[in-house]
Structure formats: C-alpha cells, structure tokens
CSV table of C-alpha atoms in Angstrom, one decimal:
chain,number,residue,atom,x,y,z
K,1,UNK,CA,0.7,-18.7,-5.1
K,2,UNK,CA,-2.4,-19.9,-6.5
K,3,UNK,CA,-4.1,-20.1,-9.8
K,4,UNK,CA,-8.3,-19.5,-9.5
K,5,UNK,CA,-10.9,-19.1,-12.2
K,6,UNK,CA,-10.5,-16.7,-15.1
K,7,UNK,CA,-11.8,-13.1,-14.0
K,8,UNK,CA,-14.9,-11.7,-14.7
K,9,UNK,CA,-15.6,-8.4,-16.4
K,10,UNK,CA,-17.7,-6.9,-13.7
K,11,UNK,CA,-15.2,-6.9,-11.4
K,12,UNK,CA,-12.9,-5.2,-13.4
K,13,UNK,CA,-15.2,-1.8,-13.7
K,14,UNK,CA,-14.2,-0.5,-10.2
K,15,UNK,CA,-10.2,-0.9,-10.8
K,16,UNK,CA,-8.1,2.8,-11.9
K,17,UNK,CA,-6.6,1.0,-14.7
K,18,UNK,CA,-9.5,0.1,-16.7
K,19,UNK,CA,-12.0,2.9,-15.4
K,20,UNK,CA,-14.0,4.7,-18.2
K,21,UNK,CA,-13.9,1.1,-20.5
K,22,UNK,CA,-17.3,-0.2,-22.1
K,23,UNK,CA,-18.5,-3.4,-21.6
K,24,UNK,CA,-16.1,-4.2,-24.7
K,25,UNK,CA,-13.3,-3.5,-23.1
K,26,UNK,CA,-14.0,-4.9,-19.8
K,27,UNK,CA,-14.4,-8.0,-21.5
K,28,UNK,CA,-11.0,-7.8,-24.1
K,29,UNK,CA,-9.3,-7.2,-20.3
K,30,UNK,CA,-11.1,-9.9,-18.5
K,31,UNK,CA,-9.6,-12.1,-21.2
K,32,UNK,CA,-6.3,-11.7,-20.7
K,33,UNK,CA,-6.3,-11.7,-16.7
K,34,UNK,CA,-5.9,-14.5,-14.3
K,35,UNK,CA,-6.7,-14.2,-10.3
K,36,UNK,CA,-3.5,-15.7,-8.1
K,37,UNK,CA,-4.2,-15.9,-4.5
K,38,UNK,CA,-0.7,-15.8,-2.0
K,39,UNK,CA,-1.4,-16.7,1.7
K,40,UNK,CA,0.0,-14.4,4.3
K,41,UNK,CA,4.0,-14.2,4.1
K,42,UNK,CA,4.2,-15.5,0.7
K,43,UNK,CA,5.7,-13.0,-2.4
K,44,UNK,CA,3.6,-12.0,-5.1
K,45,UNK,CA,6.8,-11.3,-6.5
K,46,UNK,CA,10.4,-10.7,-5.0
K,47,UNK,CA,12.7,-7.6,-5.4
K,48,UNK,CA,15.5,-8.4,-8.4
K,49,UNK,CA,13.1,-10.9,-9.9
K,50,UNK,CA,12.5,-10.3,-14.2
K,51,UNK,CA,9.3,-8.0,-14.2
K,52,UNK,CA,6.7,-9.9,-16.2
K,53,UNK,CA,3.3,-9.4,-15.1
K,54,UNK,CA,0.9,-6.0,-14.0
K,55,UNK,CA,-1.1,-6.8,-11.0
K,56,UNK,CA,-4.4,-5.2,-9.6
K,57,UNK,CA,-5.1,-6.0,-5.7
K,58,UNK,CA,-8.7,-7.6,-5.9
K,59,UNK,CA,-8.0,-8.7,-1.7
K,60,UNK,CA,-6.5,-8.7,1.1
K,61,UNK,CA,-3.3,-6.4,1.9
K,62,UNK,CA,0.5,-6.2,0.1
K,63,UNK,CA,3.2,-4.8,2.0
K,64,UNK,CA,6.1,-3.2,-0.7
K,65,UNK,CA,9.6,-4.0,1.2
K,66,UNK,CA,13.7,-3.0,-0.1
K,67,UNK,CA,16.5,-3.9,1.0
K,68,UNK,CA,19.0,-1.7,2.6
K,69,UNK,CA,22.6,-1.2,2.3
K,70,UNK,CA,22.9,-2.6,5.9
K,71,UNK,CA,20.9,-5.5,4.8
K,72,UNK,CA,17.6,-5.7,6.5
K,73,UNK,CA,14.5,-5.1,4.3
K,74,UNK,CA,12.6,-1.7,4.5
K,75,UNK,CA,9.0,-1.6,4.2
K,76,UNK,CA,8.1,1.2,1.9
K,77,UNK,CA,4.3,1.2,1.7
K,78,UNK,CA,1.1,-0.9,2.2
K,79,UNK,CA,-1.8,-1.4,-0.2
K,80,UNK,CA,-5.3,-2.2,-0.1
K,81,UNK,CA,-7.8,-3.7,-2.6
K,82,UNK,CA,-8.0,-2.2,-6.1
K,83,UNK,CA,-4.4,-0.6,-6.3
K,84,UNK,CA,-2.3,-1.3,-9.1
K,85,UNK,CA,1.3,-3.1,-8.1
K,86,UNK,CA,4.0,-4.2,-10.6
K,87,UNK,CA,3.7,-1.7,-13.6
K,88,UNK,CA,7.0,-1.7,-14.1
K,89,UNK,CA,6.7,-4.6,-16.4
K,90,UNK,CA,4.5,-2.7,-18.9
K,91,UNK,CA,6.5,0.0,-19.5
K,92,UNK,CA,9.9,-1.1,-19.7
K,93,UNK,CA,11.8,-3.8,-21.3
K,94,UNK,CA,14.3,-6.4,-20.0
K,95,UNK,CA,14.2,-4.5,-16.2
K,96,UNK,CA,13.2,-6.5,-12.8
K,97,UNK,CA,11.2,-5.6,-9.9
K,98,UNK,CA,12.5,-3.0,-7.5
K,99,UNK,CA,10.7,-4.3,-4.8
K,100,UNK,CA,9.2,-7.4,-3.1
K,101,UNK,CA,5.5,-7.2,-3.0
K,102,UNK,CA,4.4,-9.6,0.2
K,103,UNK,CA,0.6,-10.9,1.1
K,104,UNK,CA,0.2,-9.0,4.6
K,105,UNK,CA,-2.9,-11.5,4.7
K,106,UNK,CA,-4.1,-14.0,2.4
K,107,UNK,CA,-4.2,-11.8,-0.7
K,108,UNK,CA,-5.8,-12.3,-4.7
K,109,UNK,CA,-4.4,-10.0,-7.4
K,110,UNK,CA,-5.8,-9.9,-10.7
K,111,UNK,CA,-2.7,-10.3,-13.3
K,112,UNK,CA,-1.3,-9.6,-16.8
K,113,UNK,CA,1.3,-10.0,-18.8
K,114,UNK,CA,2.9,-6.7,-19.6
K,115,UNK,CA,2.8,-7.6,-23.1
K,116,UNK,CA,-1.0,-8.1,-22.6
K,117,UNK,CA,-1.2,-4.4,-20.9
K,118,UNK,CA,0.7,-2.7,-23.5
K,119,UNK,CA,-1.6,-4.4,-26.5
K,120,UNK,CA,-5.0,-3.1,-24.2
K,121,UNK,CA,-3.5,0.4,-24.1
K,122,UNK,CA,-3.0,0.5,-28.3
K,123,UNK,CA,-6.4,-0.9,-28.5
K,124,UNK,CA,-8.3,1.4,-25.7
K,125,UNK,CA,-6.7,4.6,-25.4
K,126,UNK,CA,-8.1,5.2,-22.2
K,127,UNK,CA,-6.3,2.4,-20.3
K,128,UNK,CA,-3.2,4.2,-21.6
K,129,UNK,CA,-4.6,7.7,-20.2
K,130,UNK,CA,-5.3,6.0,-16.9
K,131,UNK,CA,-2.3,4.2,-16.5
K,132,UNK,CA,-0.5,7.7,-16.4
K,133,UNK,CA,-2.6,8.7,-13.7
K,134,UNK,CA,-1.7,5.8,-12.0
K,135,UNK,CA,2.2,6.3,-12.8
K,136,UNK,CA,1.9,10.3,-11.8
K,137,UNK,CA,-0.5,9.4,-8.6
K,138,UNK,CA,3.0,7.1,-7.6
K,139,UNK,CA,5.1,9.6,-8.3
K,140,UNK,CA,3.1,12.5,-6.1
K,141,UNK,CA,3.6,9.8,-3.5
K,142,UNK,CA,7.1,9.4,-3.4
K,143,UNK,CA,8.0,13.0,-3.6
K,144,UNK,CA,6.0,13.9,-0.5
K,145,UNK,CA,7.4,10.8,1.3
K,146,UNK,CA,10.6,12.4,0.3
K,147,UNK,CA,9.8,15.7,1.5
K,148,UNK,CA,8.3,14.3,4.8
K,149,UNK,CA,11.5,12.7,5.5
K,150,UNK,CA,13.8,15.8,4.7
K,151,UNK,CA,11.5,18.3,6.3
K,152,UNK,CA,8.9,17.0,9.5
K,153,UNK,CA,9.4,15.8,12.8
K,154,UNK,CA,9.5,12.5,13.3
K,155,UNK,CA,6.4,12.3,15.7
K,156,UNK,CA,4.3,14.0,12.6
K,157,UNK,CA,5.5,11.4,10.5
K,158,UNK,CA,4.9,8.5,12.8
K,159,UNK,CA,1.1,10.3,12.9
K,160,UNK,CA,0.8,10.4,9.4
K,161,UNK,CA,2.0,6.7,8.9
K,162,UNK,CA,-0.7,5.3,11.3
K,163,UNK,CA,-3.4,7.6,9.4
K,164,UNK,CA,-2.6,6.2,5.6
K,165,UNK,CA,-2.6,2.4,7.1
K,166,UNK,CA,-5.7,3.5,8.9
K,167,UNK,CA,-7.2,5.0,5.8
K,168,UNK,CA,-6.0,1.5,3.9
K,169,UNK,CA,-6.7,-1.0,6.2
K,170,UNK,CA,-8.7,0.4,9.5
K,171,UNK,CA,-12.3,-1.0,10.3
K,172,UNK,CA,-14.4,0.6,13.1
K,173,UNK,CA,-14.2,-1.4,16.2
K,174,UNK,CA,-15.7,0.1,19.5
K,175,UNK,CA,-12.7,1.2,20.7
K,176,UNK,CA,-12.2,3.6,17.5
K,177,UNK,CA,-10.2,2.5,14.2
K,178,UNK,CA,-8.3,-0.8,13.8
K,179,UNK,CA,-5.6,-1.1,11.9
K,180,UNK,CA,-6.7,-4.5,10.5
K,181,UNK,CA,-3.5,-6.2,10.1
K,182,UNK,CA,-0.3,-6.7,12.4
K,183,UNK,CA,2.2,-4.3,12.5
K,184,UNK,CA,5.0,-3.9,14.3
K,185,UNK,CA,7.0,-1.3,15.8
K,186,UNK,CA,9.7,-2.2,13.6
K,187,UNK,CA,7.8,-1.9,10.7
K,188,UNK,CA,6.3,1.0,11.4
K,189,UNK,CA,10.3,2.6,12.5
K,190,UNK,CA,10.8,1.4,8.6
K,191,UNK,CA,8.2,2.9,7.0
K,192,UNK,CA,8.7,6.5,8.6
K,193,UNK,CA,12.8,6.4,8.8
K,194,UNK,CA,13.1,6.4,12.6
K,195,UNK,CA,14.4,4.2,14.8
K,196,UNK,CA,12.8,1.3,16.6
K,197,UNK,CA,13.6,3.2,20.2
K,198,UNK,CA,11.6,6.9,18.7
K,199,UNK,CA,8.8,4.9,17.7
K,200,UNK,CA,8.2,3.0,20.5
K,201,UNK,CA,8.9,6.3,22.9
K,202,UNK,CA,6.0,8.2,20.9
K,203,UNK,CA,3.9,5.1,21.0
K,204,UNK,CA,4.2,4.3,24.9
K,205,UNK,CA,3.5,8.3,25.1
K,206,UNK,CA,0.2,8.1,23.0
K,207,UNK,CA,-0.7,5.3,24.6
K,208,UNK,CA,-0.8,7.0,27.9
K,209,UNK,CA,-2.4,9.6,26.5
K,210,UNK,CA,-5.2,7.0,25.4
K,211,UNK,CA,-4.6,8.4,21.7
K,212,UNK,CA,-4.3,5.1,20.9
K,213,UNK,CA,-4.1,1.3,22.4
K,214,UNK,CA,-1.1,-1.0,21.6
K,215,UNK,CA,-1.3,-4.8,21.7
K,216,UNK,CA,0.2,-8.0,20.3
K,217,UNK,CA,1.2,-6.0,16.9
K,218,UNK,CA,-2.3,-4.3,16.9
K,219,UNK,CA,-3.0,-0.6,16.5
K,220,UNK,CA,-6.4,0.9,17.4
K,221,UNK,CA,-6.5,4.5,17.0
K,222,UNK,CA,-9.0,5.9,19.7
K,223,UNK,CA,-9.1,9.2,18.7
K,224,UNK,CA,-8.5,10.0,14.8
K,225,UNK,CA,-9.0,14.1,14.9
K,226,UNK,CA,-6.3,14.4,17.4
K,227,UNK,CA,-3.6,11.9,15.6
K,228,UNK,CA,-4.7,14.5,12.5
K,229,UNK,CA,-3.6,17.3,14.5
K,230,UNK,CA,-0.5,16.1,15.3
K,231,UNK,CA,-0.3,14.7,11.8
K,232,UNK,CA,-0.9,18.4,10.6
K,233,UNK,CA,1.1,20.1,13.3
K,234,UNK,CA,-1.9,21.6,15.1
K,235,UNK,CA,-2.4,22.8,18.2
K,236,UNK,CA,-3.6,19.6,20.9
C-alpha cells in the first residue's frame, strides 16, 4: 500500500461515520486520517492480522474474503466508495481482523487508528451515535444473508447477489448494467453458498434467455426488472 497526502475535511462530510459533524469536527477527523491507496490484488489488511486501524473506502472496490474449513477463501461481501471496513479495531481490544479486505481495483481508503476513533467518539457524540448505525446496519446484513441461505432457493439468491454488486458497482453501458469489476463464477458460487456447477447452470440459462450477457469475468445485466422478479420470487 501506499501513503498520499493528509485528507481533507471536505471529503470527509459525505462518509456515515462522520455525518452530522460541523466544520470542527471534520477538521479534528481530517487530522487524524491518512489516505493509503492498494493496487488491485493487494490487502488492505489480511484475516488473523492485529486489528489496528478503521478504514472508510474513499475509491475503488474491496472484496471481504474467509477462509473455510476446507481451506479455500470465501468471498463474503463487496464494497464500494464511502463504506466503513475494519471497525473491529475501535471497539475491541487485543482482537485481529476476521477477514481479509482485498483492492478489487486499485483502491484509497481513508484510515485511523482505533485509538484515534475512540478519542473522536468522546469528543463528538455523534460519531459515536453513527458508528452504531453503522455496527447495526452490519448486523441487519448478516442476519438476512443468514436467513437467505437457510430459507431461498438458490436461483433467488444468485439474483439477489448480481443485484447488490449491481447496486455497488454497475455503470450503465448500452447493453444495460455492468457490473464494473471482474467476477467470476466461482466468486459469485462463494458469495451465495452454491456450487460452481448451480451457478454456472442458472447463468448459461439467463444468458439464453438474454437476462443477462456473460464474458471474460464480466456481467452485464440486460434486463434489471426481471432479475428483481426473480430476486423477489415474482411471477416472469
């Protein structure tokens, strides 16, 4: 990774953390940030490591991977610009990071110390009060992934998959909606606890349907209301 300029306030107004601060406290957070910038494939920061720093995604994309009993790494999520990654390290002592957060592209997070986070939520009450939000927001995630596991089929969960990277990381191209990084069918098989062969079944099928077009890890969606109604379990 590496080190740029010192951030400026102004920037800092649009991220969840900090939202509702005065100029004041835009400034007493700009001051304790740095920017790091990791090219694609490199680790903002690698599952097991000592948690030390809070990061806010300022660019690019950051793919959230585990590893597996079996051994292979799982992809969990992806995030786009001004999500919060890595808030384990202000809110608990001694732990490490349950994850490895990896630049999809070349990436720039805005990063602090967890001691620096914790000292800006004693000072502005309101980074506190967001940062709960943000911790809740994570939770809400993770027990719908859970219950989209447990409870849907897996083509609705392949649907919804494409329609959260779309939502992240799609850009209008004439075809219809790119997702705008490469992703695999093994990746996506991770992220909605299938197999490679399902996932590559129900794509080859959408794709004949001309739901959506498949090439060299690229996904454009041609149609988005009818992936929502399979997402939703609608009649096509």
């Amino acid at each position: 990774m590496v080190r740029v300029p010192p951030v400026r306030p102004r920037l800092l107004a649009s991220v969840p953390l900090f939202r509702g601060l005065d100029q004041q406290g835009l400034a007493a957070a700009a001051a304790g940030a740095r920017l790091v910038r990791a090219a694609a494939g490199r680790a903002f920061f690698r599952e097991g490591e000592p948690a030390g720093a809070f990061y806010v995604l300022a660019g690019g994309r950051v793919k959230f991977t585990q590893l597996s009993a079996e051994g292979p790494e799982v992809i969990l999520r992806v995030i786009g610009p001004g999500e919060p990654f890595g808030g384990v390290a202000a809110f608990a002592d001694d732990a490490t990071y349950p994850v490895t957060a990896r630049a999809v592209e070349p990436s720039e997070a805005h990063v602090w110390d967890g001691a620096n986070v914790l000292a800006l939520m004693h000072r502005f009450p309101v980074v506190a009060i967001n940062a709960a939000r943000v911790i809740a927001d994570r939770f809400h995630d993770l027990q719908r992934q859970h219950r989209e596991l447990m409870t849907e089929r897996v083509e609705r969960r392949i649907a919804r998959a494409l329609l959260r990277l779309a939502e992240h990381a799609g850009r209008r191209v004439d075809a219809g909606v790119e997702i705008d990084f490469p992703l695999s069918r093994q990746d996506l098989a991770q992220m909605t606890g299938t197999t490679l062969f399902t996932v590559s079944r129900t794509l080859s099928r959408w794709k004949g349907e001309r739901l959506i077009i498949t090439a060299r890890r690229r996904v454009v969606i041609r149609e988005p209301h009818r992936l929502v109604r399979i997402a939703e379990d609608l009649p096509r």
